[in-house]
Short mmCIF file of C-alpha atoms and ligand atoms in Angstrom, two decimals:
data_model
loop_
_atom_site.label_atom_id
_atom_site.label_comp_id
_atom_site.label_asym_id
_atom_site.label_seq_id
_atom_site.Cartn_x
_atom_site.Cartn_y
_atom_site.Cartn_z
CA MET A 1 85.86 -96.85 69.86
CA ALA A 2 85.28 -100.12 71.61
CA ALA A 3 84.34 -102.92 69.25
CA ALA A 4 81.91 -105.60 70.32
CA SER A 5 83.65 -108.28 72.32
CA GLY A 6 83.87 -111.62 70.55
CA ASP A 7 81.33 -113.18 72.85
CA ASP A 8 78.83 -110.33 72.39
CA ARG A 9 79.31 -110.44 68.66
CA ASP A 10 78.43 -114.12 68.53
CA LEU A 11 75.29 -113.51 70.58
CA ILE A 12 74.35 -110.57 68.37
CA GLU A 13 74.81 -112.64 65.23
CA ARG A 14 72.62 -115.39 66.61
CA SER A 15 70.03 -112.87 67.79
CA ARG A 16 69.89 -111.42 64.29
CA GLY A 17 69.00 -114.87 63.06
CA GLY A 18 66.03 -114.91 65.42
CA ASP A 19 67.66 -116.84 68.24
CA VAL A 20 65.69 -115.57 71.21
CA ALA A 21 67.85 -117.45 73.71
CA ALA A 22 70.95 -115.66 72.46
CA PHE A 23 69.27 -112.31 72.89
CA ASP A 24 68.10 -113.37 76.32
CA LEU A 25 71.75 -113.82 77.28
CA LEU A 26 72.50 -110.31 76.05
CA VAL A 27 69.61 -108.93 78.06
CA ARG A 28 70.83 -110.68 81.17
CA ARG A 29 74.36 -109.46 80.58
CA TYR A 30 73.34 -105.79 80.29
CA GLU A 31 70.08 -105.51 82.23
CA LYS A 32 71.74 -104.25 85.40
CA GLN A 33 73.73 -101.54 83.64
CA VAL A 34 70.79 -100.37 81.58
CA TYR A 35 68.35 -100.49 84.46
CA SER A 36 70.77 -98.69 86.81
CA THR A 37 71.37 -96.01 84.22
CA ALA A 38 67.65 -95.50 83.70
CA TYR A 39 67.11 -95.34 87.44
CA ARG A 40 69.85 -92.76 87.95
CA LEU A 41 68.41 -90.68 85.11
CA THR A 42 64.80 -90.74 86.30
CA GLY A 43 64.98 -91.39 90.03
CA SER A 44 62.01 -93.71 89.64
CA TYR A 45 61.93 -97.50 89.62
CA ASP A 46 58.83 -97.59 87.44
CA ASP A 47 60.25 -95.24 84.83
CA ALA A 48 63.51 -97.16 84.92
CA SER A 49 61.66 -100.41 84.19
CA ASP A 50 59.79 -98.86 81.30
CA ILE A 51 62.88 -97.30 79.78
CA ALA A 52 65.05 -100.37 80.18
CA GLN A 53 62.42 -102.72 78.78
CA GLU A 54 61.73 -100.41 75.87
CA ALA A 55 65.46 -100.16 75.19
CA PHE A 56 65.88 -103.92 74.88
CA LEU A 57 62.74 -104.21 72.79
CA ARG A 58 64.00 -101.54 70.39
CA ALA A 59 67.39 -103.21 70.28
CA TRP A 60 65.79 -106.50 69.30
CA ASN A 61 63.65 -104.85 66.64
CA ASN A 62 66.61 -102.96 65.20
CA LEU A 63 69.32 -105.60 65.38
CA ARG A 64 69.79 -105.27 61.63
CA SER A 65 70.90 -101.67 61.97
CA PHE A 66 73.47 -102.48 64.64
CA ARG A 67 76.98 -101.92 63.33
CA GLY A 68 79.46 -104.55 64.35
CA ASP A 69 82.24 -102.00 64.87
CA ALA A 70 80.54 -100.54 67.96
CA ALA A 71 80.20 -102.22 71.31
CA PHE A 72 76.78 -103.56 72.19
CA SER A 73 76.99 -101.59 75.46
CA THR A 74 77.50 -98.34 73.52
CA TRP A 75 74.52 -99.13 71.36
CA ILE A 76 72.16 -100.13 74.15
CA PHE A 77 73.20 -97.08 76.22
CA ARG A 78 72.48 -94.88 73.24
CA ILE A 79 69.03 -96.39 72.79
CA ALA A 80 68.22 -96.09 76.50
CA THR A 81 69.41 -92.51 76.83
CA ASN A 82 67.54 -91.52 73.66
CA ILE A 83 64.34 -92.99 75.07
CA PHE A 84 64.92 -90.98 78.23
CA LEU A 85 65.68 -87.74 76.38
CA ASP A 86 62.74 -88.15 73.98
CA GLU A 87 60.41 -88.87 76.85
CA ARG A 88 61.59 -85.75 78.70
CA LYS A 89 61.19 -83.67 75.58
CA ARG A 90 57.59 -84.84 75.36
CA ALA A 91 57.06 -84.26 79.05
CA ARG A 92 58.34 -80.72 78.79
CA SER A 93 55.10 -79.64 77.15
CA ARG A 94 53.43 -80.67 80.38
CA PRO A 95 53.99 -78.57 83.53
CA GLN A 96 57.39 -79.30 84.97
CA ARG A 97 57.99 -80.37 88.50
CA SER A 98 60.18 -78.10 90.54
CA LEU A 99 63.26 -79.47 92.22
CA GLU A 100 61.44 -79.30 95.55
CA ASP A 101 58.75 -81.61 94.19
CA VAL A 102 61.37 -84.00 92.96
CA MET A 103 63.08 -83.95 96.33
CA ALA A 104 59.84 -84.48 98.20
CA LEU A 105 58.97 -87.42 95.99
CA GLU A 106 62.37 -88.95 96.22
CA GLU A 107 62.22 -89.18 100.00
CA ASN A 108 60.01 -92.21 99.73
CA MET A 109 61.69 -93.81 96.80
CA VAL A 110 65.30 -94.12 97.66
CA THR A 111 64.87 -96.56 100.48
CA ARG A 112 64.87 -99.67 98.33
CA GLN A 113 67.58 -101.94 97.07
CA PHE A 114 70.68 -100.43 98.55
CA GLU A 115 71.63 -103.27 100.80
CA ASP A 116 75.28 -103.25 101.59
CA THR A 117 76.56 -105.65 104.15
CA GLY A 118 79.97 -104.07 104.60
CA PRO A 119 79.96 -100.96 106.74
CA SER A 120 78.78 -100.41 110.30
CA PRO A 121 75.23 -99.14 110.91
CA GLN A 122 76.46 -95.59 111.52
CA ASP A 123 78.54 -95.62 108.36
CA ARG A 124 75.65 -97.08 106.50
CA ILE A 125 73.31 -94.31 107.56
CA GLU A 126 75.83 -91.75 106.42
CA MET A 127 76.37 -93.57 103.18
CA ARG A 128 72.64 -93.73 102.54
CA GLU A 129 72.31 -90.05 103.30
CA ARG A 130 75.17 -89.24 100.99
CA GLN A 131 73.65 -91.29 98.21
CA GLU A 132 70.28 -89.63 98.57
CA VAL A 133 71.79 -86.17 98.49
CA LEU A 134 73.77 -87.10 95.39
CA GLU A 135 70.78 -88.67 93.69
CA ARG A 136 68.69 -85.57 94.19
CA ALA A 137 71.48 -83.36 92.95
CA ILE A 138 71.86 -85.47 89.81
CA LEU A 139 68.13 -85.23 89.17
CA SER A 140 68.35 -81.44 89.32
CA LEU A 141 70.74 -81.33 86.35
CA PRO A 142 69.53 -80.59 82.81
CA GLU A 143 68.84 -83.90 81.05
CA ALA A 144 71.79 -83.94 78.67
CA GLN A 145 74.24 -83.19 81.49
CA ARG A 146 72.54 -85.77 83.65
CA VAL A 147 73.08 -88.43 81.00
CA MET A 148 76.79 -87.61 80.86
CA VAL A 149 77.24 -87.63 84.61
CA VAL A 150 75.42 -90.96 84.96
CA LEU A 151 77.35 -92.60 82.13
CA TYR A 152 80.73 -91.33 83.30
CA HIS A 153 80.43 -91.74 87.05
CA THR A 154 78.05 -94.63 87.59
CA GLN A 155 78.67 -96.64 84.43
CA GLU A 156 82.37 -95.84 84.11
CA ARG A 157 82.08 -94.94 80.44
CA SER A 158 85.01 -93.08 78.90
CA TYR A 159 84.74 -89.64 77.31
CA GLU A 160 85.16 -91.36 73.94
CA GLU A 161 82.30 -93.76 74.52
CA ILE A 162 80.02 -91.03 75.88
CA ALA A 163 80.78 -88.97 72.77
CA GLU A 164 79.79 -91.97 70.68
CA ILE A 165 76.67 -92.70 72.72
CA MET A 166 75.48 -89.10 72.56
CA ASN A 167 76.74 -88.41 69.06
CA LEU A 168 78.65 -85.34 70.19
CA PRO A 169 82.24 -84.18 69.71
CA MET A 170 84.47 -85.27 72.56
CA GLY A 171 85.39 -81.67 73.41
CA THR A 172 81.72 -80.90 73.96
CA VAL A 173 81.34 -83.91 76.22
CA LYS A 174 84.35 -82.87 78.29
CA SER A 175 83.29 -79.26 78.71
CA ARG A 176 79.67 -80.12 79.47
CA LEU A 177 80.68 -82.76 81.97
CA ASN A 178 82.94 -80.22 83.66
CA ARG A 179 80.05 -77.79 83.83
CA ALA A 180 77.77 -80.47 85.23
CA ARG A 181 80.29 -81.38 87.93
CA LEU A 182 80.70 -77.73 88.89
CA ALA A 183 76.92 -77.39 89.16
CA LEU A 184 76.81 -80.46 91.40
CA LYS A 185 79.70 -79.09 93.45
CA ASN A 186 77.90 -75.78 94.00
CA ARG A 187 74.67 -77.51 94.93
CA LEU A 188 76.38 -79.92 97.30
CA ALA A 189 78.86 -77.48 98.90
CA PRO A 190 76.53 -76.89 101.90
CA ALA A 191 76.51 -80.64 102.52
CA ALA A 192 80.23 -81.10 101.95
CA GLU A 193 80.75 -82.60 105.40
CA LEU A 194 78.80 -85.66 104.19
CA PHE A 195 81.54 -86.39 101.74
CA PRO A 196 84.66 -87.82 103.23
CA VAL A 197 88.05 -86.49 102.33
CA SER A 198 89.34 -89.24 100.15
CA GLU A 199 92.16 -89.88 97.82
CA SER A 200 91.41 -87.58 94.98
CA PRO A 201 91.32 -88.97 91.48
CA ASN A 202 94.51 -87.00 90.94
CA THR A 203 97.05 -88.62 93.25
CA MET B 1 95.42 -67.72 85.47
CA ASN B 2 92.21 -66.48 87.06
CA CYS B 3 89.46 -68.17 89.08
CA ALA B 4 87.14 -68.65 86.07
CA LYS B 5 89.89 -70.36 84.09
CA VAL B 6 90.63 -72.65 87.02
CA GLU B 7 86.96 -73.66 87.13
CA GLU B 8 87.01 -74.40 83.43
CA LEU B 9 90.03 -76.66 83.81
CA SER B 10 89.10 -78.26 87.10
CA SER B 11 87.97 -81.66 85.80
CA GLU B 12 91.08 -82.09 83.73
CA TYR B 13 93.20 -80.84 86.60
CA ILE B 14 91.69 -83.37 88.98
CA THR B 15 92.19 -86.26 86.56
CA GLY B 16 95.73 -85.13 85.75
CA MET B 17 94.97 -84.67 82.08
CA LEU B 18 96.33 -81.12 81.75
CA PRO B 19 99.57 -80.46 79.91
CA ALA B 20 102.36 -79.79 82.40
CA PRO B 21 102.57 -75.98 81.96
CA LEU B 22 98.80 -75.54 82.43
CA GLU B 23 98.78 -77.83 85.40
CA GLN B 24 101.57 -75.83 86.99
CA ALA B 25 99.66 -72.61 86.37
CA VAL B 26 96.53 -73.97 88.03
CA ARG B 27 98.53 -75.30 90.98
CA THR B 28 100.17 -71.92 91.49
CA HIS B 29 96.82 -70.15 91.46
CA VAL B 30 95.18 -72.60 93.84
CA GLN B 31 98.01 -72.31 96.35
CA SER B 32 97.34 -68.59 96.67
CA CYS B 33 93.52 -68.65 96.29
CA PRO B 34 91.65 -70.25 99.23
CA ALA B 35 88.30 -70.03 97.36
CA CYS B 36 89.56 -72.09 94.44
CA ALA B 37 91.31 -74.51 96.79
CA ALA B 38 88.07 -75.07 98.71
CA ASP B 39 86.08 -75.50 95.50
CA LEU B 40 88.52 -78.07 94.17
CA GLU B 41 88.38 -79.94 97.45
CA THR B 42 84.58 -80.07 97.34
CA LEU B 43 84.64 -81.13 93.72
CA LYS B 44 86.95 -84.01 94.54
CA ARG B 45 84.68 -85.17 97.34
CA VAL B 46 81.60 -84.99 95.14
CA TRP B 47 83.46 -86.79 92.38
CA THR B 48 84.38 -89.63 94.70
CA GLY B 49 80.82 -89.81 95.96
CA LEU B 50 79.44 -90.02 92.42
CA ASP B 51 81.83 -92.80 91.53
CA ALA B 52 80.72 -94.73 94.60
CA LEU B 53 76.99 -94.70 93.79
CA PRO B 54 75.90 -98.33 93.72
CA ALA B 55 74.28 -100.08 90.81
CA VAL B 56 70.59 -100.82 91.20
CA GLU B 57 69.22 -104.32 90.73
CA PRO B 58 66.49 -104.64 88.13
CA PRO B 59 63.17 -105.87 89.47
CA LEU B 60 62.31 -109.52 89.71
CA PHE B 61 61.40 -111.08 86.37
CA PHE B 62 62.84 -108.13 84.48
CA HIS B 63 64.46 -110.10 81.70
CA GLU B 64 61.60 -112.59 81.68
CA ASN B 65 59.27 -109.70 80.98
CA VAL B 66 61.53 -108.34 78.27
CA MET B 67 61.63 -111.71 76.55
CA SER B 68 57.90 -112.21 76.95
CA ALA B 69 57.29 -108.84 75.34
CA ILE B 70 59.57 -109.76 72.46
CA GLU B 71 57.93 -113.11 71.95
CA ARG B 72 54.42 -111.71 72.18
CA GLN B 73 55.05 -108.95 69.69
CA ALA B 74 56.53 -111.50 67.30
CA VAL B 75 53.74 -114.02 67.60
CA LEU B 76 50.51 -112.30 68.32
CA PRO B 77 50.00 -109.32 65.97
CA SER B 78 49.16 -111.45 62.93
CA ARG B 79 46.49 -113.27 64.91
CA LEU B 80 45.00 -110.11 66.32
CA SER B 81 44.01 -108.48 63.07
CA GLY B 82 40.27 -107.95 62.99
CA TRP B 83 39.69 -109.35 66.40
CA ARG B 84 41.45 -108.07 69.41
CA MET B 85 41.02 -109.61 72.78
CA LEU B 86 41.08 -107.63 75.96
CA LEU B 87 41.01 -108.95 79.43
CA PRO B 88 39.49 -106.67 82.05
CA GLN B 89 42.43 -106.83 84.42
CA LEU B 90 45.01 -106.03 81.79
CA GLY B 91 46.32 -102.94 83.48
CA ARG B 92 49.82 -101.57 83.43
CA VAL B 93 50.78 -103.21 86.66
CA ALA B 94 49.07 -106.49 85.91
CA ALA B 95 50.59 -106.66 82.48
CA SER B 96 54.03 -106.27 83.95
CA THR B 97 53.77 -109.46 85.90
CA LEU B 98 54.81 -112.63 84.23
CA ALA B 99 51.75 -114.59 85.23
CA THR B 100 49.25 -112.16 83.82
CA GLY B 101 51.17 -111.75 80.63
CA LEU B 102 51.10 -115.46 80.13
CA ALA B 103 47.49 -115.78 81.06
CA VAL B 104 46.66 -113.31 78.34
CA ALA B 105 48.86 -115.06 75.84
CA ALA B 106 47.55 -118.50 76.64
CA LEU B 107 43.92 -117.48 76.57
CA GLY B 108 44.64 -115.65 73.36
CA TRP B 109 45.78 -118.89 71.86
CA THR B 110 42.79 -120.80 73.02
CA LEU B 111 40.60 -118.29 71.28
CA LEU B 112 42.56 -117.39 68.26
CA LEU B 113 43.81 -120.65 66.92
CA PRO B 114 42.05 -120.87 63.59
CA THR B 115 41.24 -124.55 63.53
CA LEU B 116 40.97 -126.76 66.53
CA SER B 117 40.68 -130.28 65.31
CA GLY B 118 40.71 -131.73 68.76
CA THR B 119 38.26 -134.54 68.32
CA GLU B 120 40.10 -136.27 65.52
CA GLU B 121 43.26 -136.17 67.53
CA TYR B 122 41.63 -137.66 70.55
CA ALA B 123 40.17 -140.35 68.34
CA ALA B 124 43.63 -141.09 67.01
CA GLN B 125 44.91 -141.15 70.53
CA GLN B 126 42.40 -143.81 71.46
CA ALA B 127 43.73 -146.01 68.69
CA ASN B 128 47.23 -145.58 70.04
CA PRO B 129 46.90 -145.20 73.80
CA GLY B 130 49.88 -144.10 75.82
CA VAL B 131 51.39 -141.75 73.28
CA LEU B 132 49.66 -138.59 72.25
CA THR B 133 50.81 -136.09 69.71
CA VAL B 134 48.83 -132.93 69.64
CA PRO B 135 50.64 -130.54 67.33
CA ARG B 136 48.46 -127.51 67.78
CA THR B 137 50.86 -125.43 65.77
CA ALA B 138 49.71 -122.61 63.63
CA ASP B 139 51.74 -123.15 60.49
CA GLU B 140 52.17 -119.51 59.92
CA ASP B 141 55.21 -117.62 61.02
CA SER B 142 55.65 -114.04 62.07
CA LEU B 143 56.47 -113.06 58.52
CA GLY B 144 53.17 -114.29 57.25
CA THR B 145 54.66 -116.99 55.08
CA THR B 146 53.52 -120.56 55.32
CA ALA B 147 56.80 -122.39 55.07
CA ALA B 148 56.09 -125.49 57.08
CA VAL B 149 59.69 -126.41 57.67
CA PRO B 150 60.45 -126.35 61.42
CA ARG B 151 57.95 -128.00 63.71
CA LEU B 152 57.81 -128.51 67.41
CA LYS B 153 56.60 -131.93 68.41
CA ILE B 154 55.28 -132.45 71.87
CA GLU B 155 54.55 -136.00 72.87
CA ARG B 156 52.72 -136.91 76.00
CA ILE B 157 53.49 -140.10 77.82
CA THR B 158 51.54 -141.08 80.90
CA VAL B 159 53.76 -142.20 83.73
CA VAL B 160 52.58 -143.78 86.92
CA ASN B 161 55.15 -143.30 89.59
CA PRO B 162 54.19 -144.57 93.02
CA GLU B 163 56.32 -141.94 94.71
CA VAL B 164 55.10 -138.82 92.94
CA GLY B 165 51.76 -140.14 91.87
CA PRO B 166 50.54 -140.12 88.29
CA SER B 167 52.28 -137.70 85.99
CA TYR B 168 52.60 -136.83 82.36
CA GLN B 169 55.93 -136.72 80.69
CA PHE B 170 56.20 -134.40 77.77
CA MET B 171 58.88 -135.15 75.23
CA ILE B 172 59.70 -132.07 73.23
CA ARG B 173 61.61 -132.17 70.02
CA LEU B 174 62.23 -130.03 67.03
CA GLU B 175 61.76 -131.22 63.47
CA GLY B 176 62.91 -129.56 60.30
CA ALA B 177 65.64 -127.52 61.96
CA SER B 178 68.89 -128.51 63.59
CA ARG B 179 68.54 -126.15 66.54
CA GLY B 180 66.20 -123.72 68.15
CA THR B 181 65.02 -122.52 71.50
CA ALA B 182 61.77 -122.79 73.35
CA ARG B 183 60.21 -121.23 76.39
CA LEU B 184 57.66 -123.51 77.95
CA HIS B 185 54.94 -122.07 80.12
CA LEU B 186 52.98 -124.54 82.09
CA LEU B 187 49.54 -123.66 83.33
CA PRO B 188 48.26 -126.54 85.38
CA ASP B 189 44.64 -127.20 86.25
CA ASN B 190 43.04 -124.66 83.96
CA ALA B 191 44.95 -122.09 85.94
CA LEU B 192 44.95 -119.33 83.39
CA SER B 193 44.99 -116.83 86.20
CA ALA B 194 47.65 -118.67 88.15
CA LYS B 195 49.81 -116.43 90.25
CA THR B 196 52.97 -118.28 89.51
CA VAL B 197 53.70 -119.93 86.26
CA PRO B 198 56.61 -122.29 85.98
CA VAL B 199 58.74 -121.45 83.00
CA GLN B 200 61.36 -123.57 81.41
CA ARG B 201 63.76 -122.48 78.77
CA LEU B 202 65.13 -125.17 76.50
CA ILE B 203 67.78 -125.26 73.87
CA LEU B 204 66.47 -127.66 71.26
CA ARG B 205 68.94 -129.62 69.20
CA THR B 206 68.24 -132.56 66.98
CA ASP B 207 71.45 -134.25 68.07
CA VAL B 208 70.74 -133.90 71.80
CA PRO B 209 67.29 -134.85 73.05
CA ALA B 210 65.73 -132.32 75.39
CA PRO B 211 65.08 -133.56 78.92
CA PRO B 212 61.50 -134.67 79.44
CA LEU B 213 59.16 -132.31 81.20
CA VAL B 214 57.41 -134.15 84.00
CA VAL B 215 54.09 -132.76 85.17
CA PRO B 216 52.30 -134.47 88.05
CA PHE B 217 48.55 -134.45 87.75
CA THR B 218 45.50 -135.30 89.73
CA ALA B 219 43.06 -137.37 87.79
CA VAL B 220 40.14 -135.05 88.29
CA GLU B 221 37.63 -134.68 85.54
CA GLY B 222 37.60 -131.23 84.05
CA LYS B 223 41.10 -130.38 85.15
CA SER B 224 43.67 -129.88 82.50
CA ILE B 225 47.26 -129.09 81.81
CA ASN B 226 48.02 -126.24 79.46
CA LEU B 227 51.41 -126.15 77.85
CA PHE B 228 52.29 -123.01 75.97
CA ALA B 229 55.56 -123.05 74.07
CA SER B 230 57.07 -120.03 72.37
CA TRP B 231 59.86 -121.28 70.23
CA THR B 232 62.17 -120.20 67.50
CA ALA B 233 64.03 -122.09 64.83
CA ASN B 234 65.51 -120.99 61.53
CA GLY B 235 64.86 -117.39 62.46
CA VAL B 236 61.13 -117.88 62.78
CA VAL B 237 59.15 -117.40 65.98
CA ARG B 238 56.26 -119.74 66.54
CA THR B 239 53.95 -120.91 69.22
CA THR B 240 52.64 -124.31 70.06
CA TYR B 241 49.79 -124.66 72.46
CA LEU B 242 48.95 -127.98 74.00
CA PHE B 243 45.78 -128.43 75.94
CA VAL B 244 45.66 -131.68 77.86
CA PRO B 245 42.42 -132.43 79.65
CA ILE B 246 42.93 -134.90 82.44
CA PRO B 247 40.34 -137.63 82.30
CA ARG B 248 39.41 -139.64 85.36
CA ASN B 249 41.73 -142.65 85.58
CA ASP B 250 43.42 -141.13 82.58
CA ALA B 251 41.32 -143.43 80.42
CA LEU B 252 37.83 -142.14 79.94
CA PRO B 253 35.69 -143.14 76.99
CA PRO B 254 36.13 -140.89 73.95
CA GLU B 255 32.81 -139.10 74.25
CA ARG B 256 33.72 -137.84 77.70
CA GLN B 257 36.97 -136.45 76.39
CA SER B 258 35.23 -134.25 73.89
CA PHE B 259 34.58 -131.86 76.75
CA GLY B 260 38.23 -130.94 76.59
CA LEU B 261 38.42 -128.46 73.82
CA PRO B 262 36.02 -125.72 72.80
CA VAL B 263 35.12 -125.70 69.12
CA GLY B 264 33.00 -123.40 67.01
CA THR B 265 33.04 -119.78 65.94
CA LEU B 266 35.19 -117.27 67.76
CA PRO B 267 32.36 -115.90 69.94
CA GLU B 268 31.28 -119.44 70.78
CA ILE B 269 34.78 -120.42 71.77
CA ALA B 270 35.18 -117.22 73.76
CA ARG B 271 31.92 -117.81 75.60
CA GLU B 272 32.91 -121.38 76.32
CA VAL B 273 36.25 -120.25 77.70
CA ALA B 274 34.65 -117.47 79.75
CA VAL B 275 32.33 -120.00 81.28
CA ARG B 276 34.93 -122.62 81.83
CA TYR B 277 37.53 -120.38 83.40
CA GLY B 278 35.16 -118.12 85.27
CA GLN B 279 36.74 -115.07 83.69
CA PRO B 280 35.02 -112.40 81.60
CA VAL B 281 36.26 -112.17 78.04
CA ILE B 282 35.74 -109.07 75.97
CA LEU B 283 36.08 -109.39 72.23
CA GLU B 284 36.72 -106.30 70.22
CA ASP B 285 35.22 -106.56 66.76
CA THR B 286 37.04 -103.80 64.93
CA ALA B 287 35.30 -104.52 61.65
CA ASN B 288 31.88 -103.76 63.14
CA LYS B 289 33.19 -101.28 65.72
CA ARG B 290 31.67 -103.03 68.67
CA MET B 291 32.68 -104.82 71.81
CA LEU B 292 31.28 -108.19 72.64
CA SER B 293 31.39 -109.00 76.31
CA LEU B 294 31.18 -112.61 77.29
CA THR B 295 30.53 -112.91 80.95
CA ALA B 296 31.70 -115.64 83.17
CA VAL B 297 29.08 -117.66 84.92
CA GLU B 298 29.61 -120.71 86.98
CA GLN B 299 28.73 -123.67 84.87
CA THR B 300 27.00 -126.54 86.56
CA ALA B 301 27.58 -130.12 85.55
CA THR B 302 23.99 -130.29 84.34
CA GLU B 303 24.48 -127.30 82.07
CA ALA B 304 27.71 -128.74 80.80
CA LEU B 305 26.04 -132.02 79.92
CA ARG B 306 23.11 -130.29 78.25
CA ARG B 307 25.40 -128.21 76.15
CA ALA B 308 27.60 -131.11 75.22
CA LEU B 309 24.75 -133.47 74.39
CA ARG B 310 22.52 -130.94 72.66
CA GLY B 311 20.85 -132.41 69.59
CA GLN B 312 21.61 -135.99 70.53
CA GLY B 313 18.08 -136.86 71.54
CA VAL B 314 18.74 -137.12 75.26
CA GLN B 315 17.44 -135.33 78.29
CA VAL B 316 19.59 -134.28 81.21
CA LEU B 317 17.91 -134.30 84.59
CA PRO B 318 19.58 -133.34 87.87
CA SER B 319 18.63 -135.34 90.95
CA ALA B 320 19.88 -135.89 94.45
CA GLN B 321 21.55 -139.10 93.36
CA GLY B 322 23.26 -137.71 90.32
CA ILE B 323 22.52 -136.46 86.85
CA PHE B 324 20.33 -138.65 84.71
CA VAL B 325 21.02 -138.78 81.00
CA ARG B 326 18.18 -140.57 79.30
CA PRO B 327 16.47 -140.81 75.93
CA ALA B 328 14.46 -137.67 75.37
CA ALA B 329 11.24 -139.64 74.89
CA ALA B 330 11.61 -141.66 78.09
CA ALA B 331 9.34 -141.09 81.05
CA PRO B 332 10.81 -139.34 84.10
CA PRO B 333 13.02 -141.70 86.11
CA VAL B 334 11.54 -143.41 89.11
CA LEU B 335 13.73 -142.68 92.09
CA ARG B 336 13.96 -145.24 94.81
ZN1 ZN C 1 90.83 -68.57 92.44
#
């Protein structure tokens, strides 16, 4: 369990006392992580904005219930992912979009904000293509698995922290993440040539 | 070891987290099972691709919007009981922009401040020209208590700088608390619908004076500077709204300055603001379950004078040369 870093803890203390500027610093420190997470979970910039803003608002309103023994990041990720999961639960009563709909919609959406100055144009096109394929595959996962994949792979959260964020036993997190990766692998196998052979995580 | 078991262990195998005997068992199976070998290879590639997904930048003004939302929810609800004010363009998209959010908040203040004792303050200002203190602070915090301890003082000092032209300097300081923070929103020239609103964030400390806020102005009658400060001190969120009409030459006689600030009942103030800012205002009267729409019409100078001088025994007559203000009993002016 990661405890709040000293700097965060000071800002949280001051925020609890009503210091808006201190909370503003916390928002700026975590906005990119929270927004990115929300975007990866929803595939929509608008939804990501709503979720991320709501998450910070709830955090501010519930600062009193924040336990100092947890990291602020753990807490804010938990709030954001709960907002996402609750919203999806509500949305489930409405007709669900098929994966094809999601994919069709995503075509227009993924063109923004992925500027990367490094690679050559050809590499960049391939990279973009790879990212889009991955994004769509992530969006096809069941919500709870999606949350785990996003937290582990794009936010570099440990199994322990994900277990804490999702309030699940670590064994459950590990086995579900494994299942989610296998599902992604099966879905992406036809496009495997997009993914370069790289040093595997197990060297 | 069979294929299903290898699948089940594949994540741990890839990250090297399996106990040695299990790892050896998986390795042995994979070496003799091309299907599992291919699957593991694909999984590794996908894994690497997932790890390489870039972070996404939040939209422009994201944290500004978050903080605005926090400040608005802390300040406004207590004022909105009974009356709720809606602006026609307050849509989801519009509300997400900083400018619109502030326009709503600032107009809300103009309407919802309980007592606007503008005239006395302008009178006091005449007695002490050069320095103006207009503490339009609602002494009521978000908790509904009336502890009057921390106060935000905003002083205006007129500066004439030949390089920048005339400008106001606002000196901002906190009283009754050793430190606090303020967000200052400046809406120049009645620009409640301004597209861009300069925002300054200040840390207020009694031991370190805040830098003065310098606002250039054009001395045009009817123009004004609106300063909207959301601030916190001692754990209390408050708002101070400063409305500074700019008089011609910055020194008009007191009666002209009384145009600056609408006074009266809430509907009267709302109508005045709707007229002045050319923006429809809709008041929701929850007690009587009705909406009161106050439309914006262009106000002419003649109308403004008639309204302002109503009941003072004068007549206001437009002419090609200008507007005549004469005793009501006087005969029509003879124009040369
Ligand atoms: Zn096998």
